[in-house]
mmCIF file of N, CA and C in Angstrom:
data_model
loop_
_atom_site.group_PDB
_atom_site.id
_atom_site.type_symbol
_atom_site.label_atom_id
_atom_site.label_comp_id
_atom_site.label_asym_id
_atom_site.label_seq_id
_atom_site.Cartn_x
_atom_site.Cartn_y
_atom_site.Cartn_z
ATOM 1 N N GLN G 90 45.855 147.789 124.195
ATOM 2 C CA GLN G 90 45.100 147.391 123.003
ATOM 3 C C GLN G 90 45.796 146.214 122.338
ATOM 4 N N VAL G 91 45.010 145.215 122.028
ATOM 5 C CA VAL G 91 45.547 144.033 121.376
ATOM 6 C C VAL G 91 45.514 144.229 119.868
ATOM 7 N N LYS G 92 46.590 143.928 119.229
ATOM 8 C CA LYS G 92 46.659 144.031 117.783
ATOM 9 C C LYS G 92 47.046 142.692 117.173
ATOM 10 N N LEU G 93 46.536 142.456 115.989
ATOM 11 C CA LEU G 93 46.870 141.256 115.235
ATOM 12 C C LEU G 93 47.415 141.692 113.877
ATOM 13 N N VAL G 94 48.557 141.156 113.514
ATOM 14 C CA VAL G 94 49.173 141.518 112.245
ATOM 15 C C VAL G 94 49.504 140.245 111.480
ATOM 16 N N GLU G 95 48.852 140.078 110.321
ATOM 17 C CA GLU G 95 49.076 138.892 109.502
ATOM 18 C C GLU G 95 50.184 139.156 108.477
ATOM 19 N N SER G 96 50.796 138.074 108.062
ATOM 20 C CA SER G 96 51.758 138.118 106.971
ATOM 21 C C SER G 96 51.840 136.726 106.364
ATOM 22 N N GLY G 97 52.516 136.649 105.222
ATOM 23 C CA GLY G 97 52.761 135.347 104.618
ATOM 24 C C GLY G 97 51.929 135.029 103.401
ATOM 25 N N GLY G 98 50.998 135.899 103.064
ATOM 26 C CA GLY G 98 50.199 135.648 101.881
ATOM 27 C C GLY G 98 51.022 135.793 100.614
ATOM 28 N N GLY G 99 50.440 135.388 99.504
ATOM 29 C CA GLY G 99 51.136 135.488 98.235
ATOM 30 C C GLY G 99 50.419 134.723 97.152
ATOM 31 N N SER G 100 51.116 134.542 96.049
ATOM 32 C CA SER G 100 50.556 133.819 94.911
ATOM 33 C C SER G 100 51.301 132.512 94.728
ATOM 34 N N VAL G 101 50.549 131.434 94.583
ATOM 35 C CA VAL G 101 51.140 130.116 94.380
ATOM 36 C C VAL G 101 50.334 129.374 93.329
ATOM 37 N N GLN G 102 50.945 128.332 92.799
ATOM 38 C CA GLN G 102 50.243 127.458 91.863
ATOM 39 C C GLN G 102 49.458 126.410 92.650
ATOM 40 N N ALA G 103 48.445 125.885 92.009
ATOM 41 C CA ALA G 103 47.662 124.819 92.632
ATOM 42 C C ALA G 103 48.583 123.682 93.053
ATOM 43 N N GLY G 104 48.327 123.146 94.236
ATOM 44 C CA GLY G 104 49.178 122.104 94.785
ATOM 45 C C GLY G 104 50.284 122.630 95.675
ATOM 46 N N GLY G 105 50.479 123.937 95.662
ATOM 47 C CA GLY G 105 51.530 124.547 96.446
ATOM 48 C C GLY G 105 51.149 124.761 97.903
ATOM 49 N N SER G 106 52.071 125.371 98.637
ATOM 50 C CA SER G 106 51.890 125.587 100.077
ATOM 51 C C SER G 106 52.241 127.014 100.457
ATOM 52 N N LEU G 107 51.612 127.472 101.517
ATOM 53 C CA LEU G 107 51.934 128.762 102.120
ATOM 54 C C LEU G 107 51.744 128.645 103.616
ATOM 55 N N THR G 108 52.485 129.433 104.363
ATOM 56 C CA THR G 108 52.279 129.524 105.802
ATOM 57 C C THR G 108 52.004 130.974 106.163
ATOM 58 N N LEU G 109 50.839 131.195 106.744
ATOM 59 C CA LEU G 109 50.461 132.513 107.221
ATOM 60 C C LEU G 109 50.846 132.669 108.682
ATOM 61 N N SER G 110 51.229 133.881 109.054
ATOM 62 C CA SER G 110 51.579 134.170 110.441
ATOM 63 C C SER G 110 50.705 135.281 110.973
ATOM 64 N N CYS G 111 50.405 135.224 112.253
ATOM 65 C CA CYS G 111 49.602 136.247 112.921
ATOM 66 C C CYS G 111 50.304 136.576 114.230
ATOM 67 N N VAL G 112 50.857 137.766 114.299
ATOM 68 C CA VAL G 112 51.550 138.183 115.509
ATOM 69 C C VAL G 112 50.578 138.932 116.409
ATOM 70 N N VAL G 113 50.488 138.485 117.645
ATOM 71 C CA VAL G 113 49.602 139.096 118.632
ATOM 72 C C VAL G 113 50.437 140.056 119.470
ATOM 73 N N SER G 114 50.053 141.306 119.498
ATOM 74 C CA SER G 114 50.806 142.287 120.279
ATOM 75 C C SER G 114 49.851 143.128 121.106
ATOM 76 N N GLY G 115 50.389 143.939 121.947
ATOM 77 C CA GLY G 115 49.581 144.798 122.786
ATOM 78 C C GLY G 115 49.571 144.321 124.224
ATOM 79 N N SER G 116 48.650 144.840 124.983
ATOM 80 C CA SER G 116 48.576 144.507 126.393
ATOM 81 C C SER G 116 48.188 143.040 126.591
ATOM 82 N N ALA G 117 48.445 142.562 127.782
ATOM 83 C CA ALA G 117 48.125 141.166 128.064
ATOM 84 C C ALA G 117 46.670 140.892 127.757
ATOM 85 N N SER G 118 46.431 139.757 127.157
ATOM 86 C CA SER G 118 45.078 139.464 126.701
ATOM 87 C C SER G 118 44.616 138.100 127.174
ATOM 88 N N ARG G 119 43.352 138.009 127.479
ATOM 89 C CA ARG G 119 42.763 136.710 127.787
ATOM 90 C C ARG G 119 42.003 136.158 126.595
ATOM 91 N N ARG G 120 42.355 136.634 125.435
ATOM 92 C CA ARG G 120 41.688 136.155 124.236
ATOM 93 C C ARG G 120 42.237 134.797 123.852
ATOM 94 N N ASP G 121 41.639 133.775 124.436
ATOM 95 C CA ASP G 121 42.138 132.428 124.205
ATOM 96 C C ASP G 121 41.755 131.872 122.849
ATOM 97 N N CYS G 122 40.684 132.379 122.279
ATOM 98 C CA CYS G 122 40.249 131.858 120.983
ATOM 99 C C CYS G 122 40.900 132.643 119.859
ATOM 100 N N MET G 123 41.677 131.929 119.074
ATOM 101 C CA MET G 123 42.327 132.500 117.904
ATOM 102 C C MET G 123 41.812 131.743 116.688
ATOM 103 N N ALA G 124 41.540 132.466 115.628
ATOM 104 C CA ALA G 124 40.988 131.815 114.442
ATOM 105 C C ALA G 124 41.503 132.463 113.173
ATOM 106 N N TRP G 125 41.455 131.688 112.115
ATOM 107 C CA TRP G 125 41.679 132.200 110.778
ATOM 108 C C TRP G 125 40.366 132.144 110.024
ATOM 109 N N PHE G 126 40.010 133.269 109.429
ATOM 110 C CA PHE G 126 38.857 133.362 108.548
ATOM 111 C C PHE G 126 39.355 133.728 107.158
ATOM 112 N N ARG G 127 38.502 133.538 106.173
ATOM 113 C CA ARG G 127 38.849 133.986 104.820
ATOM 114 C C ARG G 127 37.608 134.508 104.130
ATOM 115 N N GLN G 128 37.862 135.393 103.189
ATOM 116 C CA GLN G 128 36.753 135.941 102.417
ATOM 117 C C GLN G 128 37.203 136.148 100.984
ATOM 118 N N ALA G 129 36.503 135.494 100.090
ATOM 119 C CA ALA G 129 36.748 135.656 98.661
ATOM 120 C C ALA G 129 35.796 136.710 98.120
ATOM 121 N N PRO G 130 36.143 137.366 97.021
ATOM 122 C CA PRO G 130 35.263 138.395 96.453
ATOM 123 C C PRO G 130 33.865 137.862 96.178
ATOM 124 N N GLY G 131 32.863 138.587 96.654
ATOM 125 C CA GLY G 131 31.471 138.203 96.433
ATOM 126 C C GLY G 131 30.969 137.087 97.320
ATOM 127 N N LYS G 132 31.805 136.635 98.242
ATOM 128 C CA LYS G 132 31.398 135.542 99.125
ATOM 129 C C LYS G 132 31.410 135.996 100.580
ATOM 130 N N LYS G 133 30.684 135.247 101.402
ATOM 131 C CA LYS G 133 30.661 135.545 102.823
ATOM 132 C C LYS G 133 31.981 135.130 103.471
ATOM 133 N N ARG G 134 32.311 135.819 104.557
ATOM 134 C CA ARG G 134 33.490 135.437 105.314
ATOM 135 C C ARG G 134 33.228 134.083 105.979
ATOM 136 N N GLU G 135 34.199 133.209 105.948
ATOM 137 C CA GLU G 135 34.025 131.877 106.516
ATOM 138 C C GLU G 135 35.207 131.516 107.408
ATOM 139 N N GLY G 136 34.898 130.758 108.438
ATOM 140 C CA GLY G 136 35.936 130.286 109.333
ATOM 141 C C GLY G 136 36.705 129.142 108.706
ATOM 142 N N VAL G 137 37.994 129.157 108.868
ATOM 143 C CA VAL G 137 38.859 128.125 108.303
ATOM 144 C C VAL G 137 39.375 127.198 109.402
ATOM 145 N N ALA G 138 39.852 127.808 110.470
ATOM 146 C CA ALA G 138 40.389 127.024 111.582
ATOM 147 C C ALA G 138 40.373 127.877 112.828
ATOM 148 N N TYR G 139 40.164 127.235 113.977
ATOM 149 C CA TYR G 139 40.322 127.973 115.216
ATOM 150 C C TYR G 139 41.132 127.167 116.209
ATOM 151 N N PHE G 140 41.612 127.853 117.203
ATOM 152 C CA PHE G 140 42.554 127.277 118.147
ATOM 153 C C PHE G 140 42.323 127.908 119.503
ATOM 154 N N HIS G 141 42.092 127.084 120.523
ATOM 155 C CA HIS G 141 41.941 127.574 121.880
ATOM 156 C C HIS G 141 43.304 127.478 122.540
ATOM 157 N N ARG G 142 43.876 128.610 122.872
ATOM 158 C CA ARG G 142 45.258 128.639 123.341
ATOM 159 C C ARG G 142 45.410 128.016 124.722
ATOM 160 N N GLY G 143 44.326 127.956 125.489
ATOM 161 C CA GLY G 143 44.432 127.362 126.811
ATOM 162 C C GLY G 143 44.373 125.848 126.777
ATOM 163 N N SER G 144 43.385 125.319 126.066
ATOM 164 C CA SER G 144 43.190 123.874 126.019
ATOM 165 C C SER G 144 43.902 123.214 124.853
ATOM 166 N N ASN G 145 44.435 124.012 123.937
ATOM 167 C CA ASN G 145 45.086 123.491 122.733
ATOM 168 C C ASN G 145 44.099 122.787 121.799
ATOM 169 N N THR G 146 42.828 123.081 121.951
ATOM 170 C CA THR G 146 41.808 122.497 121.075
ATOM 171 C C THR G 146 41.856 123.174 119.707
ATOM 172 N N LYS G 147 41.788 122.354 118.676
ATOM 173 C CA LYS G 147 41.809 122.877 117.314
ATOM 174 C C LYS G 147 40.633 122.306 116.532
ATOM 175 N N GLU G 148 40.067 123.123 115.666
ATOM 176 C CA GLU G 148 38.993 122.679 114.802
ATOM 177 C C GLU G 148 39.227 123.269 113.414
ATOM 178 N N TYR G 149 38.794 122.513 112.418
ATOM 179 C CA TYR G 149 38.975 122.933 111.037
ATOM 180 C C TYR G 149 37.665 122.823 110.281
ATOM 181 N N ASP G 150 37.483 123.736 109.341
ATOM 182 C CA ASP G 150 36.359 123.587 108.422
ATOM 183 C C ASP G 150 36.629 122.362 107.564
ATOM 184 N N ALA G 151 35.554 121.696 107.176
ATOM 185 C CA ALA G 151 35.689 120.462 106.406
ATOM 186 C C ALA G 151 36.447 120.680 105.097
ATOM 187 N N SER G 152 36.341 121.871 104.556
ATOM 188 C CA SER G 152 36.977 122.134 103.260
ATOM 189 C C SER G 152 38.498 122.186 103.327
ATOM 190 N N VAL G 153 39.040 122.343 104.537
ATOM 191 C CA VAL G 153 40.488 122.465 104.661
ATOM 192 C C VAL G 153 41.106 121.392 105.545
ATOM 193 N N GLU G 154 40.267 120.615 106.219
ATOM 194 C CA GLU G 154 40.803 119.606 107.131
ATOM 195 C C GLU G 154 41.713 118.661 106.379
ATOM 196 N N SER G 155 42.799 118.317 106.962
ATOM 197 C CA SER G 155 43.877 117.466 106.439
ATOM 198 C C SER G 155 44.824 118.239 105.526
ATOM 199 N N ARG G 156 44.466 119.446 105.147
ATOM 200 C CA ARG G 156 45.359 120.254 104.314
ATOM 201 C C ARG G 156 45.957 121.438 105.072
ATOM 202 N N PHE G 157 45.196 121.985 106.019
ATOM 203 C CA PHE G 157 45.631 123.157 106.770
ATOM 204 C C PHE G 157 45.924 122.748 108.208
ATOM 205 N N THR G 158 46.876 123.437 108.826
ATOM 206 C CA THR G 158 47.204 123.204 110.232
ATOM 207 C C THR G 158 47.357 124.540 110.939
ATOM 208 N N ILE G 159 46.634 124.702 112.037
ATOM 209 C CA ILE G 159 46.767 125.903 112.861
ATOM 210 C C ILE G 159 47.639 125.550 114.048
ATOM 211 N N SER G 160 48.540 126.466 114.394
ATOM 212 C CA SER G 160 49.446 126.204 115.505
ATOM 213 C C SER G 160 49.890 127.534 116.082
ATOM 214 N N GLN G 161 50.596 127.445 117.212
ATOM 215 C CA GLN G 161 51.095 128.675 117.800
ATOM 216 C C GLN G 161 52.508 128.491 118.308
ATOM 217 N N ASP G 162 53.230 129.592 118.338
ATOM 218 C CA ASP G 162 54.516 129.670 119.010
ATOM 219 C C ASP G 162 54.318 130.697 120.116
ATOM 220 N N ALA G 163 54.049 130.206 121.327
ATOM 221 C CA ALA G 163 53.714 131.106 122.422
ATOM 222 C C ALA G 163 54.851 132.082 122.728
ATOM 223 N N ALA G 164 56.075 131.618 122.613
ATOM 224 C CA ALA G 164 57.211 132.484 122.902
ATOM 225 C C ALA G 164 57.278 133.668 121.943
ATOM 226 N N LYS G 165 56.783 133.457 120.732
ATOM 227 C CA LYS G 165 56.792 134.520 119.727
ATOM 228 C C LYS G 165 55.451 135.210 119.606
ATOM 229 N N SER G 166 54.489 134.793 120.449
ATOM 230 C CA SER G 166 53.135 135.366 120.382
ATOM 231 C C SER G 166 52.610 135.330 118.950
ATOM 232 N N THR G 167 52.803 134.210 118.317
ATOM 233 C CA THR G 167 52.432 134.087 116.903
ATOM 234 C C THR G 167 51.584 132.847 116.688
ATOM 235 N N VAL G 168 50.543 133.017 115.900
ATOM 236 C CA VAL G 168 49.700 131.899 115.484
ATOM 237 C C VAL G 168 49.907 131.700 113.990
ATOM 238 N N TYR G 169 50.039 130.453 113.591
ATOM 239 C CA TYR G 169 50.331 130.133 112.201
ATOM 240 C C TYR G 169 49.178 129.381 111.545
ATOM 241 N N LEU G 170 49.102 129.500 110.253
ATOM 242 C CA LEU G 170 48.210 128.656 109.462
ATOM 243 C C LEU G 170 49.039 128.098 108.318
ATOM 244 N N GLN G 171 49.374 126.812 108.440
ATOM 245 C CA GLN G 171 50.115 126.135 107.385
ATOM 246 C C GLN G 171 49.117 125.570 106.395
ATOM 247 N N MET G 172 49.281 125.939 105.143
ATOM 248 C CA MET G 172 48.335 125.542 104.108
ATOM 249 C C MET G 172 49.065 124.726 103.045
ATOM 250 N N THR G 173 48.581 123.551 102.776
ATOM 251 C CA THR G 173 49.176 122.685 101.762
ATOM 252 C C THR G 173 48.124 122.272 100.754
ATOM 253 N N SER G 174 48.574 121.705 99.652
ATOM 254 C CA SER G 174 47.673 121.231 98.588
ATOM 255 C C SER G 174 46.645 122.299 98.234
ATOM 256 N N LEU G 175 47.109 123.495 98.051
ATOM 257 C CA LEU G 175 46.211 124.615 97.783
ATOM 258 C C LEU G 175 45.523 124.469 96.427
ATOM 259 N N THR G 176 44.290 124.908 96.378
ATOM 260 C CA THR G 176 43.506 124.908 95.146
ATOM 261 C C THR G 176 43.018 126.329 94.886
ATOM 262 N N PRO G 177 42.587 126.605 93.653
ATOM 263 C CA PRO G 177 42.061 127.948 93.378
ATOM 264 C C PRO G 177 40.915 128.348 94.311
ATOM 265 N N ASP G 178 40.165 127.371 94.807
ATOM 266 C CA ASP G 178 39.069 127.679 95.739
ATOM 267 C C ASP G 178 39.568 128.236 97.069
ATOM 268 N N ASP G 179 40.845 128.087 97.348
ATOM 269 C CA ASP G 179 41.416 128.640 98.576
ATOM 270 C C ASP G 179 41.801 130.106 98.430
ATOM 271 N N SER G 180 41.704 130.637 97.232
ATOM 272 C CA SER G 180 42.041 132.043 97.004
ATOM 273 C C SER G 180 41.088 132.946 97.772
ATOM 274 N N ALA G 181 41.638 133.841 98.569
ATOM 275 C CA ALA G 181 40.822 134.731 99.396
ATOM 276 C C ALA G 181 41.755 135.644 100.188
ATOM 277 N N THR G 182 41.144 136.606 100.856
ATOM 278 C CA THR G 182 41.881 137.360 101.867
ATOM 279 C C THR G 182 41.709 136.623 103.190
ATOM 280 N N TYR G 183 42.804 136.330 103.834
ATOM 281 C CA TYR G 183 42.778 135.584 105.086
ATOM 282 C C TYR G 183 42.983 136.537 106.255
ATOM 283 N N TYR G 184 42.142 136.360 107.267
ATOM 284 C CA TYR G 184 42.170 137.218 108.437
ATOM 285 C C TYR G 184 42.419 136.390 109.697
ATOM 286 N N CYS G 185 43.234 136.941 110.553
ATOM 287 C CA CYS G 185 43.420 136.397 111.887
ATOM 288 C C CYS G 185 42.464 137.141 112.817
ATOM 289 N N ALA G 186 41.864 136.435 113.760
ATOM 290 C CA ALA G 186 40.909 137.062 114.662
ATOM 291 C C ALA G 186 40.995 136.415 116.038
ATOM 292 N N ALA G 187 40.516 137.158 117.039
ATOM 293 C CA ALA G 187 40.595 136.642 118.405
ATOM 294 C C ALA G 187 39.427 137.155 119.235
ATOM 295 N N TYR G 188 39.051 136.367 120.244
ATOM 296 C CA TYR G 188 38.090 136.858 121.227
ATOM 297 C C TYR G 188 38.324 136.163 122.556
ATOM 298 N N GLU G 189 37.800 136.797 123.575
ATOM 299 C CA GLU G 189 37.954 136.286 124.927
ATOM 300 C C GLU G 189 36.825 135.335 125.251
ATOM 301 N N ILE G 190 37.156 134.237 125.906
ATOM 302 C CA ILE G 190 36.136 133.276 126.288
ATOM 303 C C ILE G 190 36.371 132.856 127.725
ATOM 304 N N GLU G 191 35.298 132.766 128.501
ATOM 305 C CA GLU G 191 35.422 132.356 129.897
ATOM 306 C C GLU G 191 35.584 130.849 130.021
ATOM 307 N N ARG G 192 34.739 130.147 129.318
ATOM 308 C CA ARG G 192 34.787 128.680 129.368
ATOM 309 C C ARG G 192 34.175 128.139 128.102
ATOM 310 N N GLY G 193 34.357 126.843 127.882
ATOM 311 C CA GLY G 193 33.763 126.212 126.720
ATOM 312 C C GLY G 193 34.696 126.227 125.528
ATOM 313 N N THR G 194 34.130 125.898 124.386
ATOM 314 C CA THR G 194 34.920 125.816 123.159
ATOM 315 C C THR G 194 34.774 127.091 122.339
ATOM 316 N N CYS G 195 35.710 127.300 121.466
ATOM 317 C CA CYS G 195 35.665 128.478 120.605
ATOM 318 C C CYS G 195 34.512 128.341 119.606
ATOM 319 N N SER G 196 34.170 129.464 119.014
ATOM 320 C CA SER G 196 33.024 129.514 118.109
ATOM 321 C C SER G 196 33.476 129.780 116.677
ATOM 322 N N TRP G 197 32.654 129.326 115.743
ATOM 323 C CA TRP G 197 32.879 129.651 114.336
ATOM 324 C C TRP G 197 32.252 130.994 113.959
ATOM 325 N N SER G 198 31.443 131.556 114.850
ATOM 326 C CA SER G 198 30.747 132.792 114.510
ATOM 327 C C SER G 198 31.702 133.975 114.536
ATOM 328 N N ASP G 199 31.843 134.624 113.384
ATOM 329 C CA ASP G 199 32.758 135.769 113.336
ATOM 330 C C ASP G 199 32.234 136.939 114.163
ATOM 331 N N LEU G 200 30.961 136.901 114.541
ATOM 332 C CA LEU G 200 30.398 137.999 115.334
ATOM 333 C C LEU G 200 31.018 138.069 116.724
ATOM 334 N N LEU G 201 31.530 136.951 117.204
ATOM 335 C CA LEU G 201 32.106 136.921 118.546
ATOM 336 C C LEU G 201 33.548 137.426 118.578
ATOM 337 N N TYR G 202 34.196 137.415 117.440
ATOM 338 C CA TYR G 202 35.599 137.802 117.389
ATOM 339 C C TYR G 202 35.689 139.334 117.336
ATOM 340 N N ASP G 203 36.328 139.901 118.344
ATOM 341 C CA ASP G 203 36.322 141.355 118.448
ATOM 342 C C ASP G 203 37.646 142.009 118.075
ATOM 343 N N VAL G 204 38.649 141.221 117.788
ATOM 344 C CA VAL G 204 39.922 141.778 117.342
ATOM 345 C C VAL G 204 40.293 141.108 116.028
ATOM 346 N N TRP G 205 40.606 141.910 115.035
ATOM 347 C CA TRP G 205 40.887 141.401 113.695
ATOM 348 C C TRP G 205 42.166 142.019 113.152
ATOM 349 N N GLY G 206 42.858 141.225 112.363
ATOM 350 C CA GLY G 206 43.991 141.757 111.639
ATOM 351 C C GLY G 206 43.530 142.425 110.353
ATOM 352 N N GLN G 207 44.486 142.925 109.599
ATOM 353 C CA GLN G 207 44.170 143.671 108.386
ATOM 354 C C GLN G 207 43.969 142.756 107.177
ATOM 355 N N GLY G 208 44.361 141.518 107.298
ATOM 356 C CA GLY G 208 44.178 140.555 106.217
ATOM 357 C C GLY G 208 45.417 140.405 105.363
ATOM 358 N N THR G 209 45.563 139.226 104.797
ATOM 359 C CA THR G 209 46.662 138.954 103.866
ATOM 360 C C THR G 209 46.092 138.154 102.699
ATOM 361 N N GLN G 210 46.459 138.532 101.505
ATOM 362 C CA GLN G 210 45.879 137.957 100.304
ATOM 363 C C GLN G 210 46.578 136.662 99.895
ATOM 364 N N VAL G 211 45.770 135.661 99.591
ATOM 365 C CA VAL G 211 46.275 134.391 99.064
ATOM 366 C C VAL G 211 45.626 134.161 97.705
ATOM 367 N N THR G 212 46.446 133.968 96.703
ATOM 368 C CA THR G 212 45.951 133.709 95.356
ATOM 369 C C THR G 212 46.550 132.409 94.849
ATOM 370 N N VAL G 213 45.685 131.490 94.449
ATOM 371 C CA VAL G 213 46.124 130.191 93.955
ATOM 372 C C VAL G 213 45.697 130.074 92.496
ATOM 373 N N SER G 214 46.653 129.871 91.629
ATOM 374 C CA SER G 214 46.354 129.771 90.212
ATOM 375 C C SER G 214 46.365 128.307 89.769
ATOM 376 N N SER G 215 45.540 128.029 88.775
ATOM 377 C CA SER G 215 45.428 126.636 88.299
ATOM 378 C C SER G 215 46.474 126.323 87.244
#
């Protein structure tokens, strides 16, 4: 069973930075698509960034591009989300997610992601 465990959330002031970590554990997995989603209270869950571990392809939502960076440390089986220039609009619970893909690019649809972490809270104050 593949498990995802997030950490690194917290409270910061606007303009600050945080780095979230997602440790992938369990049996060997072909889940090449790794993504970070977030959900604020009363809002729909939205994709923030995804990363194809095989091709190293990365995509970002327009709202975070140039501020957030998704990366991985394969030796540590960890995927990171570096967040800079945070604003109150970035406040949400952030989730790491993964799914297996045969070919093609990863998807923004959370319906395809079948493994999820428990979430880590990010709060940005003005």
